Short mmCIF file of N, CA and C in Angstrom, two decimals:
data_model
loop_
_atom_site.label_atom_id
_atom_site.label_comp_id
_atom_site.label_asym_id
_atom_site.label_seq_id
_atom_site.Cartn_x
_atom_site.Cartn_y
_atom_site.Cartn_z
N UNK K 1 123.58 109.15 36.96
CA UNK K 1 122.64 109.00 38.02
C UNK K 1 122.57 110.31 38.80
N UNK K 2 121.25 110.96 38.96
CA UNK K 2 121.11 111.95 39.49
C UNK K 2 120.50 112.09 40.92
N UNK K 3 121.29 111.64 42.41
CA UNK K 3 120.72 111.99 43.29
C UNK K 3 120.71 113.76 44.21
N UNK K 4 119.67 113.47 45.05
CA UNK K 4 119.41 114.56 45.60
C UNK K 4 120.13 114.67 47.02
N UNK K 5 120.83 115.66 47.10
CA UNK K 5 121.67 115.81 48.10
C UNK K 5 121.27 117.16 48.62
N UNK K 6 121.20 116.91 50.22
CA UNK K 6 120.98 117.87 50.97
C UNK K 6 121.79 118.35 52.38
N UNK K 7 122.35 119.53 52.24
CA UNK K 7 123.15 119.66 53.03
C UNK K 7 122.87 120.61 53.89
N UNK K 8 123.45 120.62 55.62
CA UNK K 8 123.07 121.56 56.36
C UNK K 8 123.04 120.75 57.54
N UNK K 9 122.45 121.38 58.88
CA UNK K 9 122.25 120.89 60.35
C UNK K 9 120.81 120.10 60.24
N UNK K 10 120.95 119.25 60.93
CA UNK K 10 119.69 119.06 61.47
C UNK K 10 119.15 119.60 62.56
N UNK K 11 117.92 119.89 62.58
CA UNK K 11 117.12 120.52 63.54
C UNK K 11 117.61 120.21 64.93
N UNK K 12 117.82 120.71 66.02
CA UNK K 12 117.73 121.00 67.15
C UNK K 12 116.37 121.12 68.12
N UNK K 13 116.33 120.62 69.19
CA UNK K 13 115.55 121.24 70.30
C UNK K 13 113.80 119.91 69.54
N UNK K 14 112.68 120.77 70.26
CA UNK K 14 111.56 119.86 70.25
C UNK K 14 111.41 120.00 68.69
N UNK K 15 110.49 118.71 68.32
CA UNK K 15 110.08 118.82 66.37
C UNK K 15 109.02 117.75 66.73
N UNK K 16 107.71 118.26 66.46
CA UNK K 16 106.53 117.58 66.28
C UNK K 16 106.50 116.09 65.44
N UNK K 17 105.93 115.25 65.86
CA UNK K 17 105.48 114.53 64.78
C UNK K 17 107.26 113.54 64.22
N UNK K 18 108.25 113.80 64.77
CA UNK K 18 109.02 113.03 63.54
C UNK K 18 108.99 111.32 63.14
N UNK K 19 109.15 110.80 64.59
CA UNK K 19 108.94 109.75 64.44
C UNK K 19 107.14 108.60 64.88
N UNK K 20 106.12 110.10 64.73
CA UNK K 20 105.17 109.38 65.01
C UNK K 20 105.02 110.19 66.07
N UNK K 21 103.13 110.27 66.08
CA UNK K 21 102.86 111.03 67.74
C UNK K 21 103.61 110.21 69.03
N UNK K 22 104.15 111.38 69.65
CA UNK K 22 104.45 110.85 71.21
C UNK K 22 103.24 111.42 72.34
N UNK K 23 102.50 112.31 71.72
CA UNK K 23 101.51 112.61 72.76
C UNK K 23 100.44 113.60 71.91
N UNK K 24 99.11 112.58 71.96
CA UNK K 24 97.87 112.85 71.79
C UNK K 24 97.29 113.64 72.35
N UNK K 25 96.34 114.52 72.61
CA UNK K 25 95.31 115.19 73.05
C UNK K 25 94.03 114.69 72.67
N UNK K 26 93.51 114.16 73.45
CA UNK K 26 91.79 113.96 73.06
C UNK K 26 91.21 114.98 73.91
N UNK K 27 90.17 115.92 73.11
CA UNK K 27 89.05 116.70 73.81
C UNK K 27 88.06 115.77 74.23
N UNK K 28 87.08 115.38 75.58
CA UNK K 28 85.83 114.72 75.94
C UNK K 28 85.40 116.15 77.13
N UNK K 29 83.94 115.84 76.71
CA UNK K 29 83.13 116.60 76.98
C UNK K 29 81.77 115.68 77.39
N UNK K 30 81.76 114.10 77.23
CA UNK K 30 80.61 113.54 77.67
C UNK K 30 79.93 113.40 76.41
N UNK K 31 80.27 114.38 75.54
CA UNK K 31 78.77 113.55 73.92
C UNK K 31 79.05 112.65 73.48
N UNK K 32 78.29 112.16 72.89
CA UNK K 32 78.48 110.88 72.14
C UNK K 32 80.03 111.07 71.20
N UNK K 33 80.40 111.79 70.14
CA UNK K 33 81.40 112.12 69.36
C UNK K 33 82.19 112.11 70.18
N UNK K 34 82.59 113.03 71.50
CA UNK K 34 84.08 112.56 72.12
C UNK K 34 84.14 111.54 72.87
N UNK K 35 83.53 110.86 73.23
CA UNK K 35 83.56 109.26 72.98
C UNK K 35 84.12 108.58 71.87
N UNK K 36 83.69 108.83 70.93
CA UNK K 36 84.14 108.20 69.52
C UNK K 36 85.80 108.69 69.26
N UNK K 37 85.47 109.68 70.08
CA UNK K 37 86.95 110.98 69.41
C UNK K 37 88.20 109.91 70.54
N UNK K 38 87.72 109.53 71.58
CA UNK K 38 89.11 109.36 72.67
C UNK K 38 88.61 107.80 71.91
N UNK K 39 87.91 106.72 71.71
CA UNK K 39 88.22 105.46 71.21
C UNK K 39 89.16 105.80 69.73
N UNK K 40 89.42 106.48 69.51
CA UNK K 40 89.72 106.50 68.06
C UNK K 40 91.45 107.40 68.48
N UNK K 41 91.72 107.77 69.22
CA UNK K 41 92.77 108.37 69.92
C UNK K 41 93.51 107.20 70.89
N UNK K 42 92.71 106.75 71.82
CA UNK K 42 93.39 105.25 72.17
C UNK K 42 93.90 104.51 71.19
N UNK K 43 92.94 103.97 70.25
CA UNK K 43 94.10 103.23 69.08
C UNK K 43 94.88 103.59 68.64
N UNK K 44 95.13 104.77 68.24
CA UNK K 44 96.12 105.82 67.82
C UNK K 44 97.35 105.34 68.84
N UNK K 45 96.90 106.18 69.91
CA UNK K 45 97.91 106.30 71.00
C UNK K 45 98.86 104.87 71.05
N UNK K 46 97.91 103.44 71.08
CA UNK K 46 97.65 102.28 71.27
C UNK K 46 99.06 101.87 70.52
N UNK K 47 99.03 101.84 68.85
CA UNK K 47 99.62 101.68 68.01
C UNK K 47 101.00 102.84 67.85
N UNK K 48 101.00 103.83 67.96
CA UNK K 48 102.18 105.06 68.38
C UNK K 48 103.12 104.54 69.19
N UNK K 49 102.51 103.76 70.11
CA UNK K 49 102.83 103.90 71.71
C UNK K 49 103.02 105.28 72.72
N UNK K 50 102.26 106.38 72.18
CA UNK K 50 101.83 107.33 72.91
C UNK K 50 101.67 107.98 73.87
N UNK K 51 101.84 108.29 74.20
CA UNK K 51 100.40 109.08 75.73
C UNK K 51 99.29 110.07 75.40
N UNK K 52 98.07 109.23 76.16
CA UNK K 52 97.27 109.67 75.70
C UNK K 52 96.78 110.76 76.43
N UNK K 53 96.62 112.27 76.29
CA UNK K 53 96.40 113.14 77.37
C UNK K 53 94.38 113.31 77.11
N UNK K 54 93.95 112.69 78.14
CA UNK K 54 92.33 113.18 77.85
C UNK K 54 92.30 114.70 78.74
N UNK K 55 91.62 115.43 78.02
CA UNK K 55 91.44 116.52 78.67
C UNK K 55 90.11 116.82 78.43
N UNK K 56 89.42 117.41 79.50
CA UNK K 56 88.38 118.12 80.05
C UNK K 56 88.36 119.57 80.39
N UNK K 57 87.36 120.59 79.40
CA UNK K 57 87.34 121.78 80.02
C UNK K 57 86.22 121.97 80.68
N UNK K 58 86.37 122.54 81.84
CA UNK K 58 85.35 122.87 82.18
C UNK K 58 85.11 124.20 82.01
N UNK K 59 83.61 124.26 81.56
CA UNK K 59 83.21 125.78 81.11
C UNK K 59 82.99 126.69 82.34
N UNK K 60 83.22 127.99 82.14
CA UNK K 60 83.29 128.68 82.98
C UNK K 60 81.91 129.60 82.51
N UNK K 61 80.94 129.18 83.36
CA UNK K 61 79.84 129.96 83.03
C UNK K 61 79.17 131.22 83.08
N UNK K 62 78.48 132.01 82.16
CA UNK K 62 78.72 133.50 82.42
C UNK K 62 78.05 134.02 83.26
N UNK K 63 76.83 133.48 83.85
CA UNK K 63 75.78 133.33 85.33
C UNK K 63 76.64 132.85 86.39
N UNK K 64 77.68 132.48 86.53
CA UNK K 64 78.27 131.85 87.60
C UNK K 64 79.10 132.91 89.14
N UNK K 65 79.16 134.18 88.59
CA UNK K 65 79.67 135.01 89.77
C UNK K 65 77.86 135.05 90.66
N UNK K 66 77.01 135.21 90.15
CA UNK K 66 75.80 135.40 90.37
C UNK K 66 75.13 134.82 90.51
N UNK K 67 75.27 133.18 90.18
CA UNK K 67 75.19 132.08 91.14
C UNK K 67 75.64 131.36 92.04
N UNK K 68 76.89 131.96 92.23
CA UNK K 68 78.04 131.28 93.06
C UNK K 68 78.18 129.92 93.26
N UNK K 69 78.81 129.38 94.30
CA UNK K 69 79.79 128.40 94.19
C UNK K 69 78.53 127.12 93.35
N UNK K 70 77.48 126.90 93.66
CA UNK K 70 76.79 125.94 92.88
C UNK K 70 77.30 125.49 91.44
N UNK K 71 77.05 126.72 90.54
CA UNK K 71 77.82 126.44 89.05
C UNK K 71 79.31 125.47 89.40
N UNK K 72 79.69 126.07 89.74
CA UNK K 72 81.10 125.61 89.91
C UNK K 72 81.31 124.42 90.28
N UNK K 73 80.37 124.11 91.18
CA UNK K 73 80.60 122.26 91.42
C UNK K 73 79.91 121.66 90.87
N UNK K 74 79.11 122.29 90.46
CA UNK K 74 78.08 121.42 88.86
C UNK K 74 79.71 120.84 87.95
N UNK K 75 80.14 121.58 87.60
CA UNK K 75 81.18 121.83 86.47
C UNK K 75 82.55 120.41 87.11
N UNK K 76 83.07 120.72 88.71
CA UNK K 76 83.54 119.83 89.12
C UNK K 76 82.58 118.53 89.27
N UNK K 77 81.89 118.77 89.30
CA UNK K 77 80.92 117.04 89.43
C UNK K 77 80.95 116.32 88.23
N UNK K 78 80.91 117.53 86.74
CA UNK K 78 80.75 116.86 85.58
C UNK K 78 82.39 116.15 84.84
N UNK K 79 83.22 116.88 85.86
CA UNK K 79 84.82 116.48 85.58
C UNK K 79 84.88 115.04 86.74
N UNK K 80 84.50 114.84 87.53
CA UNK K 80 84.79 113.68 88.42
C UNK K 80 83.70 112.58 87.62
N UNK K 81 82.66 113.06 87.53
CA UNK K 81 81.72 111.70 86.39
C UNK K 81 82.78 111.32 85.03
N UNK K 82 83.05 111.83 84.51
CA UNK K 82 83.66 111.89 82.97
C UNK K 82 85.19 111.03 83.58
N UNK K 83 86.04 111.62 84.84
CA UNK K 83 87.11 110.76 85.22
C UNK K 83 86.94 109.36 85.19
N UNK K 84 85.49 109.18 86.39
CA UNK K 84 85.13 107.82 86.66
C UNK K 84 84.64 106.70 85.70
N UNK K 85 84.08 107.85 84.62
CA UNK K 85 83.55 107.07 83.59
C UNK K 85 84.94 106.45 82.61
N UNK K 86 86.43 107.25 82.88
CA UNK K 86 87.17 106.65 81.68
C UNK K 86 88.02 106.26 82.69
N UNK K 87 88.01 106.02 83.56
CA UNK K 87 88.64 104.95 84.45
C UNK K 87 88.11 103.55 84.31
N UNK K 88 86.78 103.55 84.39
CA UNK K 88 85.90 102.62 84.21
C UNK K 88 86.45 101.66 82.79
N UNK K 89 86.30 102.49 81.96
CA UNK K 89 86.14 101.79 80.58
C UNK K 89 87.76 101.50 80.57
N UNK K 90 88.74 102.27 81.39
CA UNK K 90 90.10 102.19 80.88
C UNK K 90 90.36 100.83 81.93
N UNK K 91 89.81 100.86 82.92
CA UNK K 91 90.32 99.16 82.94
C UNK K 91 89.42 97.98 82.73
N UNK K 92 88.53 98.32 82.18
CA UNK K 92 87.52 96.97 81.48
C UNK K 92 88.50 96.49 80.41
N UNK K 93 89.10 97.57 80.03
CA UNK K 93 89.98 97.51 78.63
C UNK K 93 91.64 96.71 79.48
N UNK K 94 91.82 97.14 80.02
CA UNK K 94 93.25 96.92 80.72
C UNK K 94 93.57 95.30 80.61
N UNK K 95 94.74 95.38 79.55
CA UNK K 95 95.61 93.77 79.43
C UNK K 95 95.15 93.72 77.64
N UNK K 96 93.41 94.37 77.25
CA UNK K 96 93.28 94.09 75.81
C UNK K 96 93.90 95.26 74.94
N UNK K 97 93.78 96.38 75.31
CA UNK K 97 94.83 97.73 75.00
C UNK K 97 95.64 98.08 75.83
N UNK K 98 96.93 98.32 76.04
CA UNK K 98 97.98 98.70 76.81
C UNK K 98 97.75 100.19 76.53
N UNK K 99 97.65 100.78 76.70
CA UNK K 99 97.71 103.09 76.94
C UNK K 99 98.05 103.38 78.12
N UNK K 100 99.12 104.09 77.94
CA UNK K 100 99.17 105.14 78.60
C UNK K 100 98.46 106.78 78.90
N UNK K 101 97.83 106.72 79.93
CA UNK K 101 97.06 108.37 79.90
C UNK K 101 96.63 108.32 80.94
N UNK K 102 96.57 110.33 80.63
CA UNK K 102 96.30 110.85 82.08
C UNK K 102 95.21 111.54 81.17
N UNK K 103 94.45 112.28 82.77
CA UNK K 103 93.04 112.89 82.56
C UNK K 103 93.52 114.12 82.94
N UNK K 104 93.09 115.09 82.29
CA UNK K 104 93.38 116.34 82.34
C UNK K 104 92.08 117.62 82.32
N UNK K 105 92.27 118.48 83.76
CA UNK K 105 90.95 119.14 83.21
C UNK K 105 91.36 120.90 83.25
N UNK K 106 91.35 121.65 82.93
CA UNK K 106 91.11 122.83 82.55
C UNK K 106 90.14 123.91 82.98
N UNK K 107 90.03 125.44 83.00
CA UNK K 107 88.55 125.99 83.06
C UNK K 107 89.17 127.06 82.00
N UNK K 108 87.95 127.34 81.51
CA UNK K 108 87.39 128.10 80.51
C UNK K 108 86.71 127.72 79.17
N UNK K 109 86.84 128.17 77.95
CA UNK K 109 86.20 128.07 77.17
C UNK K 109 87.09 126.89 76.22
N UNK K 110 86.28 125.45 75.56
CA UNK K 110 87.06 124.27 75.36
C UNK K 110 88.21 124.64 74.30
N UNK K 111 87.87 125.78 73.44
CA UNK K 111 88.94 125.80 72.30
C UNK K 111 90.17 126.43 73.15
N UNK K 112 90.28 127.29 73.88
CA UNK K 112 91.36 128.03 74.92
C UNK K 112 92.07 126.62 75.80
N UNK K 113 91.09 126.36 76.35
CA UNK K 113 91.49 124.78 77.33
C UNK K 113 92.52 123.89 76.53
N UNK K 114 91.87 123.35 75.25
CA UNK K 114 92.45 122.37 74.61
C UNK K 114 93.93 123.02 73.52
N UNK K 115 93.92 124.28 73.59
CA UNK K 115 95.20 124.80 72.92
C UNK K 115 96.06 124.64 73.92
N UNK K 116 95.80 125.63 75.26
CA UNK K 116 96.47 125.19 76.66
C UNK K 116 96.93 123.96 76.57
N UNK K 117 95.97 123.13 76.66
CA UNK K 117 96.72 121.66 77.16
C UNK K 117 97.74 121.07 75.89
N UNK K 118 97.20 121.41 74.58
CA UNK K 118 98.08 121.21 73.55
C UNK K 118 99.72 122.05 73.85
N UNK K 119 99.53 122.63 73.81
CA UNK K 119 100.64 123.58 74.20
C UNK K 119 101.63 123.12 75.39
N UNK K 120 101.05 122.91 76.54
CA UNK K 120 102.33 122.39 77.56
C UNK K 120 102.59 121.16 77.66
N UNK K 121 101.45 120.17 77.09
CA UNK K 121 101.87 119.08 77.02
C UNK K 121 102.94 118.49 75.90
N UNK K 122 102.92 119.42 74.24
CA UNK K 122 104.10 119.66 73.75
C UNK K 122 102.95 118.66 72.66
N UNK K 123 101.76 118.60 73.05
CA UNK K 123 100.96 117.50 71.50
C UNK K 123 101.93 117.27 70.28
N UNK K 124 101.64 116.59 69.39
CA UNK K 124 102.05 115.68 68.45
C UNK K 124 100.44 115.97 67.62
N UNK K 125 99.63 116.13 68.28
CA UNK K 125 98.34 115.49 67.35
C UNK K 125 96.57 116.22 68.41
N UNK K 126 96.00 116.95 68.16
CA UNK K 126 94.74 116.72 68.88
C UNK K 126 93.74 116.73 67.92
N UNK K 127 93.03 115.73 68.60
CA UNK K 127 91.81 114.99 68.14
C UNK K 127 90.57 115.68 69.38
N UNK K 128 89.45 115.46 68.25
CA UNK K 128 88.60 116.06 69.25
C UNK K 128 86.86 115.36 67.70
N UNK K 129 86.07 115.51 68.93
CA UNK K 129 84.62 114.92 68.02
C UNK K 129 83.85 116.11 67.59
N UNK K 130 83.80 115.66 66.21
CA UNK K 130 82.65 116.49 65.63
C UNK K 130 81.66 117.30 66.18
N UNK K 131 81.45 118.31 66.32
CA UNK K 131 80.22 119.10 67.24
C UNK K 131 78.81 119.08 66.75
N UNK K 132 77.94 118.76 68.39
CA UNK K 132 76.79 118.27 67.47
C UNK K 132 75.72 119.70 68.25
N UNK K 133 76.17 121.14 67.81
CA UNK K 133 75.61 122.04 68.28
C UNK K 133 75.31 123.11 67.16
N UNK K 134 73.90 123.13 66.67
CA UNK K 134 73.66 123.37 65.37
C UNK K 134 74.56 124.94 64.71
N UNK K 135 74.86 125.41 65.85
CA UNK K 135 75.29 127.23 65.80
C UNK K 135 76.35 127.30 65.50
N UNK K 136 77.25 125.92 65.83
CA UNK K 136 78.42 126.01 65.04
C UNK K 136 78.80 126.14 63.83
N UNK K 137 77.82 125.58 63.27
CA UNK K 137 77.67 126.15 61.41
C UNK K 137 78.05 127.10 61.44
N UNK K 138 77.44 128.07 61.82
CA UNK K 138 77.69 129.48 61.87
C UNK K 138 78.97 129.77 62.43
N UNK K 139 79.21 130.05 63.51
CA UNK K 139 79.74 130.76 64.57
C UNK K 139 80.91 129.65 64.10
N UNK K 140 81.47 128.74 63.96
CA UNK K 140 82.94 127.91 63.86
C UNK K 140 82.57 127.14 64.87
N UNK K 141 83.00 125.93 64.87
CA UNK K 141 83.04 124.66 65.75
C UNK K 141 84.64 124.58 66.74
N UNK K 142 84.74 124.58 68.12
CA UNK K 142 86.40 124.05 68.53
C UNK K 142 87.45 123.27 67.39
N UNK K 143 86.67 122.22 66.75
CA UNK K 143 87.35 121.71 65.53
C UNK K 143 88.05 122.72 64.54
N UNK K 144 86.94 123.33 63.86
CA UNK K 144 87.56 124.31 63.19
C UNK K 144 88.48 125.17 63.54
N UNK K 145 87.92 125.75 65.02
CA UNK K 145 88.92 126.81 65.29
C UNK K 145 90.56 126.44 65.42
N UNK K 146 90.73 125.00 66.06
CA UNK K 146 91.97 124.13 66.15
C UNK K 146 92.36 123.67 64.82
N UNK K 147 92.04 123.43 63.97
CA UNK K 147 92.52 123.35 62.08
C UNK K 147 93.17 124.84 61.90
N UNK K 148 92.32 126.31 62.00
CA UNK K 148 92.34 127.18 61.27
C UNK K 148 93.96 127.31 62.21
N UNK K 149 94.33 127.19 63.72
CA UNK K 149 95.20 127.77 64.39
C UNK K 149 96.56 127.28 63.84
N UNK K 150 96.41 125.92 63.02
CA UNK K 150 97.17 125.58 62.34
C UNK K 150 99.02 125.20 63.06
N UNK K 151 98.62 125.09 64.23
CA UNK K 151 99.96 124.35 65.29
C UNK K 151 100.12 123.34 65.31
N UNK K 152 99.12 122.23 65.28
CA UNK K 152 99.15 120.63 64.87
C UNK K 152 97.98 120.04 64.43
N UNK K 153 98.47 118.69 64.22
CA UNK K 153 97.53 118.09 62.66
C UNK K 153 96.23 117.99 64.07
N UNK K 154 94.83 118.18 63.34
CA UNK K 154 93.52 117.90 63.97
C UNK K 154 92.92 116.72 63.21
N UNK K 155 92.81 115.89 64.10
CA UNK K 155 91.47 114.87 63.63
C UNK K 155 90.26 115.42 64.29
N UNK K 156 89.46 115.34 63.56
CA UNK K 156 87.70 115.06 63.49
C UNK K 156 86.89 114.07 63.65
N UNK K 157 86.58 113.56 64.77
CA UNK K 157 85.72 112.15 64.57
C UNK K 157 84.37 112.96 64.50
N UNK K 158 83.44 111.98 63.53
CA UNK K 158 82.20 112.47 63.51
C UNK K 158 81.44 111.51 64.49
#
């Protein structure tokens, strides 16, 4: 009988993923897809027993020194709608899904934001929705760019 024997330490300190995500990242941005992207991350989370980190970047716009403070609370208005809106749905839901999560928001550009938040929150997993912005063909989608960076597993909801 030929078994496989392996000898040595076991790992030390943080290790992604061993026994199952402990903490999700969902990107929402308000489109339809990250919608789909954080329902599909709640079950995740749901079934893990998780935490679910929703995060929000807000874009930092390149007219915005030169429009002053207006942009800027455009940007905070669109982070307090998007809160209220998954507060909303998170306790319509409350008693039929148990989750844990916080809302998280960011400034700058979403692929920088959502590595950030991947990064100190210590992710397991970010998920984020399909982009429905035709130039990304071209130019790379946040999705892609978070696959190619290759630090943790990416889901894609379309």
């Amino acid at each position: 009988m030929n078994e496989d024997t392996h000898s040595g330490s076991l790992p030390t300190g943080f290790e992604r993923g061993t026994d199952g995500p402990k903490v999700i990242v969902v990107g929402v941005d308000g489109s339809d897809t990250s919608w789909r992207a954080t329902a599909y991350a709640a079950g995740l989370a749901r079934r893990q027993n998780a935490l679910l980190a929703i995060v929000y970047v807000q874009p930092v716009l390149a007219g915005s020194v030169a429009l002053g403070a207006p942009a800027a609370e455009v940007t905070e208005e669109v982070a307090e709608e998007l809160l209220t809106e998954i507060r909303e749905t998170a306790e319509q839901l409350r008693g039929i899904f148990e989750v844990r999560w916080r809302f998280h928001t960011f400034r700058g550009d979403p692929y920088t934001g959502l590595v950030r938040a991947a990064d100190d929150l210590k992710a397991d997993a970010v998920i984020v929705g399909a982009s429905e912005q035709a130039g990304h063909r071209i130019v790379g989608s946040v999705a892609v760019r978070l696959v190619k960076a290759g630090r943790w597993p990416v889901t894609v909801v379309p």
